[in-house]
Every structure is written in C-alpha cells, then in structure tokens.
CSV table of C-alpha atoms in Angstrom, one decimal:
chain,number,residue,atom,x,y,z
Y,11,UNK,CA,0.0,0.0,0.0
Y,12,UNK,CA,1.4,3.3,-1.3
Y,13,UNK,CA,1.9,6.0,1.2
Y,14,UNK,CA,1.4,9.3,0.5
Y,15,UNK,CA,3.7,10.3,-2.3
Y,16,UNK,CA,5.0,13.7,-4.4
Y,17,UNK,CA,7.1,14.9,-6.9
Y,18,UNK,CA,9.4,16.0,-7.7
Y,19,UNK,CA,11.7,15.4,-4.7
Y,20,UNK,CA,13.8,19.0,-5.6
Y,21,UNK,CA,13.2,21.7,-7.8
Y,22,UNK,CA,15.5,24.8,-8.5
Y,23,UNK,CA,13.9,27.5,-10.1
Y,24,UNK,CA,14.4,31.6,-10.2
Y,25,UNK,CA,12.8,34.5,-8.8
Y,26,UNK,CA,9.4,35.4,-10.8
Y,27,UNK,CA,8.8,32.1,-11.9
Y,28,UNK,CA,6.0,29.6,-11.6
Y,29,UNK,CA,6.2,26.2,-9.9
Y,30,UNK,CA,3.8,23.8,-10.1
Y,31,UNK,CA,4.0,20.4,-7.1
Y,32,UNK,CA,1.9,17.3,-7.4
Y,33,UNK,CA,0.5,14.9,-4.3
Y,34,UNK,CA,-0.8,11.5,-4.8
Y,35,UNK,CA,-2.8,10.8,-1.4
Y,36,UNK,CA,-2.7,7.2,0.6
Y,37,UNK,CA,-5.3,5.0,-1.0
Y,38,UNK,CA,-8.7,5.3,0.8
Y,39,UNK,CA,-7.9,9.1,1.6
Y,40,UNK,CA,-9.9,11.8,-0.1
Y,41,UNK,CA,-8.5,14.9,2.1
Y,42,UNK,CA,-5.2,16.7,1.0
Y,43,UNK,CA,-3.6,19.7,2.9
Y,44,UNK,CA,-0.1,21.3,2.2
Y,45,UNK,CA,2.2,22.7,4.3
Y,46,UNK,CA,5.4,24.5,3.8
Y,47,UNK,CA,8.1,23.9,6.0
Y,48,UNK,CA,11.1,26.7,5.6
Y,49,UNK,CA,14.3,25.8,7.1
Y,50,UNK,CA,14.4,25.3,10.6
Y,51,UNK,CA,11.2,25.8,11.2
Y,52,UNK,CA,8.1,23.7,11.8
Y,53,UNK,CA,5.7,22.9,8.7
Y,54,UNK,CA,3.1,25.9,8.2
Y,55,UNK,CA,-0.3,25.1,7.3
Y,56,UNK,CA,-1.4,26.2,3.7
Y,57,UNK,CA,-4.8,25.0,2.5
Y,58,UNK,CA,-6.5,22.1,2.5
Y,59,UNK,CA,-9.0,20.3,-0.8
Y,60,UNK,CA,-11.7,18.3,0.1
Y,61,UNK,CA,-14.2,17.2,-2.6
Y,62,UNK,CA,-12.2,19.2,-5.2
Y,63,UNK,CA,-12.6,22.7,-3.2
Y,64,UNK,CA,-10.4,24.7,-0.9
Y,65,UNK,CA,-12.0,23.8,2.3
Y,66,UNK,CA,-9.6,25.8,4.9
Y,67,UNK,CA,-6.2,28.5,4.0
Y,68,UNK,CA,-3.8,29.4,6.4
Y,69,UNK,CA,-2.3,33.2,6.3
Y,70,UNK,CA,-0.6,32.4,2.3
Y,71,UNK,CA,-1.0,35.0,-0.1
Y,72,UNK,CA,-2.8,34.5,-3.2
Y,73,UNK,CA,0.0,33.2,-5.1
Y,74,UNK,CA,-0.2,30.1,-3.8
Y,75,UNK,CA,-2.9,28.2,-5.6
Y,76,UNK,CA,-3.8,24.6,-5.6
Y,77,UNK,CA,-6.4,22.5,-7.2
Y,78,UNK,CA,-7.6,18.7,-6.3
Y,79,UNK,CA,-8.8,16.2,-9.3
Y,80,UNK,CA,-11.2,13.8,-9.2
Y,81,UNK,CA,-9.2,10.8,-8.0
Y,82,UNK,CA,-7.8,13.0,-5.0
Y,83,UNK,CA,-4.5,13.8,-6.1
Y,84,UNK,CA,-3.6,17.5,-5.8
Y,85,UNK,CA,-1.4,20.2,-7.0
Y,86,UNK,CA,0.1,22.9,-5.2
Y,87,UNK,CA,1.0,26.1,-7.6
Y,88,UNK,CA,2.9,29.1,-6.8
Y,89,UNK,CA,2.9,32.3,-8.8
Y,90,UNK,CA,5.9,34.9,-9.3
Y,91,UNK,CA,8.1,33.0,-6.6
Y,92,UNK,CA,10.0,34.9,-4.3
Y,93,UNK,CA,13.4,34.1,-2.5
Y,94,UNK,CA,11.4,33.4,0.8
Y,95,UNK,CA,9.5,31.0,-1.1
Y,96,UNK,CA,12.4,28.3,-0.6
Y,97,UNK,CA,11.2,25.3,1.7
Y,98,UNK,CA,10.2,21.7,1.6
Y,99,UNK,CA,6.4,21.8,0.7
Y,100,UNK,CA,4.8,18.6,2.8
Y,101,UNK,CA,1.7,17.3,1.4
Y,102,UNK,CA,-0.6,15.6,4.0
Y,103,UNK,CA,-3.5,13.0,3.3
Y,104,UNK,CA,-6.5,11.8,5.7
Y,105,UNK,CA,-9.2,9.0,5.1
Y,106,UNK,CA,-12.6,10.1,4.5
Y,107,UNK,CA,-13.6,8.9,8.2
Y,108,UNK,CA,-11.3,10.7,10.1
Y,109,UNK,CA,-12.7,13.6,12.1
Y,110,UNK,CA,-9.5,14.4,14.0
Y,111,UNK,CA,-7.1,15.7,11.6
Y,112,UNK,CA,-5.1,12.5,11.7
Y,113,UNK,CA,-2.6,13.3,9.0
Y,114,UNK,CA,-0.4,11.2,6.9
Y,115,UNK,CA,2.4,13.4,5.5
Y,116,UNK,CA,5.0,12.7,2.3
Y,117,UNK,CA,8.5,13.2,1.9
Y,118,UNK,CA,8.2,16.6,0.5
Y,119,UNK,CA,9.5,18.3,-2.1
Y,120,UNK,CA,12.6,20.3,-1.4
Y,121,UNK,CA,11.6,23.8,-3.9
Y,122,UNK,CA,15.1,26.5,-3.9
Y,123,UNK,CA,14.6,29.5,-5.6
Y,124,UNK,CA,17.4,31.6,-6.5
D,18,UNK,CA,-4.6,32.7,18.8
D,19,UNK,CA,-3.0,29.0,18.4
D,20,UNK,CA,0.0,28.6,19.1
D,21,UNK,CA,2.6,25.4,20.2
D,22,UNK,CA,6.2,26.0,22.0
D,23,UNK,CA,8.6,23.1,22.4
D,24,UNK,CA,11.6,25.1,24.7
D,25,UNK,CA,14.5,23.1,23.3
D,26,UNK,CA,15.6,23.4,20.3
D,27,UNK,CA,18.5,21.0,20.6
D,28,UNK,CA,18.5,18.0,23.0
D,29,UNK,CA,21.5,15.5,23.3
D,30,UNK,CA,20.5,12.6,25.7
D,31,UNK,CA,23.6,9.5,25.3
D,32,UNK,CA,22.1,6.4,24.3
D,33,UNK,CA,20.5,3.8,26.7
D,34,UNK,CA,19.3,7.3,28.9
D,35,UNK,CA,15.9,8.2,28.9
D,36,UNK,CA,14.5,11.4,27.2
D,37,UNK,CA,11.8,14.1,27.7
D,38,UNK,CA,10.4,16.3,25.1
D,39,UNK,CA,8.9,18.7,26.2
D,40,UNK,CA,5.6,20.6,24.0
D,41,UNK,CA,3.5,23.4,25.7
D,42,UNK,CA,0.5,25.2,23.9
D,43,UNK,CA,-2.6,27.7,23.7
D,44,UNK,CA,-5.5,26.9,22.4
D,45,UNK,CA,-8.9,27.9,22.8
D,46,UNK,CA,-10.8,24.8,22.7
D,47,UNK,CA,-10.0,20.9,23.4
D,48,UNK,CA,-7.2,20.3,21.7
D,49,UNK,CA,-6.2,17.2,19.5
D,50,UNK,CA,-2.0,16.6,20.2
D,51,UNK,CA,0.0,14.9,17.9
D,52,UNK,CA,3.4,13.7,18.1
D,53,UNK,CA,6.0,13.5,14.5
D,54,UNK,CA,8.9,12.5,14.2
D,55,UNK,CA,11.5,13.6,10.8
D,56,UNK,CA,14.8,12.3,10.2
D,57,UNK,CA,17.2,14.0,7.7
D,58,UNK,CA,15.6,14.3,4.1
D,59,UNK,CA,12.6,12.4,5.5
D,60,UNK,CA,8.7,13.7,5.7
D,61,UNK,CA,6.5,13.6,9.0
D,62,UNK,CA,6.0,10.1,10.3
D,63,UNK,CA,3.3,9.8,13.6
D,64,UNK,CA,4.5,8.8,16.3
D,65,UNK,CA,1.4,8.9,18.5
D,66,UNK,CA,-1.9,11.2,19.2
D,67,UNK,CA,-4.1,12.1,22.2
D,68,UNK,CA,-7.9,12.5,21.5
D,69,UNK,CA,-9.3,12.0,24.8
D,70,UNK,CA,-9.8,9.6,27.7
D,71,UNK,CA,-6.4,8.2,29.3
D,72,UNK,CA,-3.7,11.2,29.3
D,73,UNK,CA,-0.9,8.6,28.8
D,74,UNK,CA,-0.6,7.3,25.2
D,75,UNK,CA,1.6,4.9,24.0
D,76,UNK,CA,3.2,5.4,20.2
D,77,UNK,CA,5.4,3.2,18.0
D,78,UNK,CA,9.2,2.6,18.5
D,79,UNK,CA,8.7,2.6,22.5
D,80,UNK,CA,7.5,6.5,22.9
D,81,UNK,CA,5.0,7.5,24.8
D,82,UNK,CA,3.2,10.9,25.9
D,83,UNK,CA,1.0,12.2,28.8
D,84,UNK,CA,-1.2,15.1,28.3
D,85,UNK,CA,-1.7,17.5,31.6
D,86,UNK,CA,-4.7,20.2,30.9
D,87,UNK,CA,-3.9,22.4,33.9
D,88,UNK,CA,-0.2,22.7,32.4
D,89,UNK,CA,-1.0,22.6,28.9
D,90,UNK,CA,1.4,20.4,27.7
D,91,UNK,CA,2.1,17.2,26.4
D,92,UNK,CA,5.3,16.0,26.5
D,93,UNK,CA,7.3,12.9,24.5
D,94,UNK,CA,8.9,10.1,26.6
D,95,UNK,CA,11.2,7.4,25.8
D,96,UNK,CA,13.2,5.5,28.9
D,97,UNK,CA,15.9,4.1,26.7
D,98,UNK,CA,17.1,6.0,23.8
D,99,UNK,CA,18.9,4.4,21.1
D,100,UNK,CA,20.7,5.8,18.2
D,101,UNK,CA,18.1,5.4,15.1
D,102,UNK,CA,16.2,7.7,17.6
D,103,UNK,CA,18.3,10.5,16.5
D,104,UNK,CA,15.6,12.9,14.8
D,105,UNK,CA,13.8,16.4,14.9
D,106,UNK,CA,10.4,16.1,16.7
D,107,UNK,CA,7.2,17.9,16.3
D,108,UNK,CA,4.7,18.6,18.7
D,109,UNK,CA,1.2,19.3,16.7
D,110,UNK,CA,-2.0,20.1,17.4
D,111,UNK,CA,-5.6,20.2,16.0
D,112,UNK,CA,-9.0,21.3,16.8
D,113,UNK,CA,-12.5,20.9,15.2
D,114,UNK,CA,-13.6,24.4,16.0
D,115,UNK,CA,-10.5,25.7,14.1
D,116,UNK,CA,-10.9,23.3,11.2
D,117,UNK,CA,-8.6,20.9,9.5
D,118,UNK,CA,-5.0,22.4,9.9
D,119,UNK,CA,-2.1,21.4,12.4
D,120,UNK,CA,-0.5,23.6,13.8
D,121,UNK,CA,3.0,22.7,14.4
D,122,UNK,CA,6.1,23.7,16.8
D,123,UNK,CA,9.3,24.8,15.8
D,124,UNK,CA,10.6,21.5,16.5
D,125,UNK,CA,13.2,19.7,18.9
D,126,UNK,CA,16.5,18.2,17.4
D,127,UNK,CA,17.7,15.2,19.4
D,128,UNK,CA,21.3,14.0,19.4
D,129,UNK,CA,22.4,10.6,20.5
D,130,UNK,CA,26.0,9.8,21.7
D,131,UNK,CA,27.0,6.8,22.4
C-alpha cells in the first residue's frame, strides 16, 4: 500500500517564476492539505482540498494556488516566486472517516529558488 | 490565537538514557495533540496522538506521551534512547472548532551519543 507520495523530490527554479508540485494521497484518503516547512522551522499550514474545493487557507497570499482532481490527487502552484518561497512543501492526506485531523504526511518536495 | 512552544531546540541525551520532550501550547478549545517524528531528508511520520480519555498514550518505537490540561502540555517520553532515535520532533495540534490544519512547533532536534 502506497503512502502518500510527491514529486518531484527537488526543484531549482528563479525568482518570478512559476512552480507547479503534485500529491498523490494514501489510497482510501480523499483529504489533501499542504504545508510548507522553511528551514528550521516547523511545517506551516497552507490549504486544504476536500471534494475538489479549498475547504480551509492558512495566512498564504494569493499566489499560492492549488487545485484537487477527481481521484484525489492534488497540486500545489505558486505564482511569481519569491526568494522566501524556498522550503520543503509537505503534502498531507486523511481518510474520509477521520474527524480528528489525523494526518499522513509525504516526503516533500525540497523547492530552492534563486 | 493557536499557538505550540517546544523550549528546546536541541537535545542530546547518550544512548541507553531516557529522554523528555517537552511541547507546551494555547488553544482555545479541546485540543487534539499529535506527536511526529522527521529524520534527515525524511517527511513527517506519527509517532502517537491524544484525542481523549487516558492522558498517557503509547506510540510506535517505544515512545509514549502524557497530556496534563492544567499545564498545557504534552510531552514525548522514551526510557531508553537508542541511536536510530536521533531525529527532529514535532509537537502538533488540531482542533474541530478551528478546522482541519495542524499547527505545528518549531521542532526539537535530538542527538544521540554513544
């Protein structure tokens, strides 16, 4: 059984450009959230699809975007990327019964912007 | 507003000793608690969670936690440390009335010597 898994691992890109991470959720699980963890620090909440919709967005401007498809995987784009925008990005799954924010996380993808 | 405080940042216990992590936090209603563990180049793996009921909870790979409302913490527990232990630690916690997120401490990096 697949955990929860993303791609790509790293990612180098440049200021002003657009990045676009993908999440495949633990089969069963319908729930995906994102977090970005910058370095030493712990992982900061981002959003969170449910049914295809943004259901909850923590304090992230507006150029961080996501979208879910109908099998539950998800992508996490960010727009006109900044130098602060350099972190591993955690994507999280839950199973549709959960009700406690039990949350299974990836390995991340490590994004460096220069 | 929510917040989570683990006071160390670095811990180094030698192994075979027993360790304390210690995770404080403020919350304005019951809180869910979660414990994760991340080695090097690694995502988030749960190491235990308190809902409710009996404050001491008992995780994989020997840890275990007790929850204590009037202090507000919930601290991690192992009585014999052993190298593969050697990690960083997050304390995390949830709550319905604030929806879906974690919200995560800054994280405790443990050293083992031997």
């Amino acid at each position: 059984d697949a955990g929860v898994t993303q791609s790509p691992t790293h990612l180098i890109k440049t200021r002003g450009q657009q990045v676009t991470l993908r999440c495949s959720p633990k089969s069963g699980h319908d729930t995906v959230s994102w977090y970005q963890q910058a370095l030493g620090q712990g992982p900061q909440f981002i959003f969170q699809y449910y049914e295809e919709e943004e259901r909850q967005r923590g304090n992230f401007p507006d150029r961080f975007s996501g979208h879910q498809f109908p099998n539950y995987s998800s992508e996490l784009n960010v727009n006109a990327l900044l130098l602060g925008d350099s972190a591993l990005y955690l994507c999280a799954s839950s199973p549709p019964w959960d009700r406690k924010n039990i949350q299974y996380f990836g390995a991340g993808t490590r994004l460096s912007v220069l | 507003a929510q917040s989570v405080t683990q006071p160390d940042i670095h811990i180094t216990v030698s192994e075979g000793a027993s360790l304390e992590l210690r995770c404080n936090y403020s919350y304005g209603a019951t809180p869910y608690l979660f414990w994760y563990v991340q080695s090097p180049g690694q995502g988030l793996q749960l190491l235990l969670k308190y809902f409710s009921g009996d404050t001491l909870v008992q995780g994989i790979k020997g840890f275990e936690a007790e929850f204590k409302r009037s202090q507000s913490s919930f601290n991690l527990r192992k009585p014999s440390v052993h190298w593969s232990d050697a990690a960083e630690y997050f304390c995390a916690v949830g709550a319905r009335e604030y929806g879906n997120k974690l919200v995560f401490g800054a994280g405790t990096i443990l050293r083992v010597k031997s």
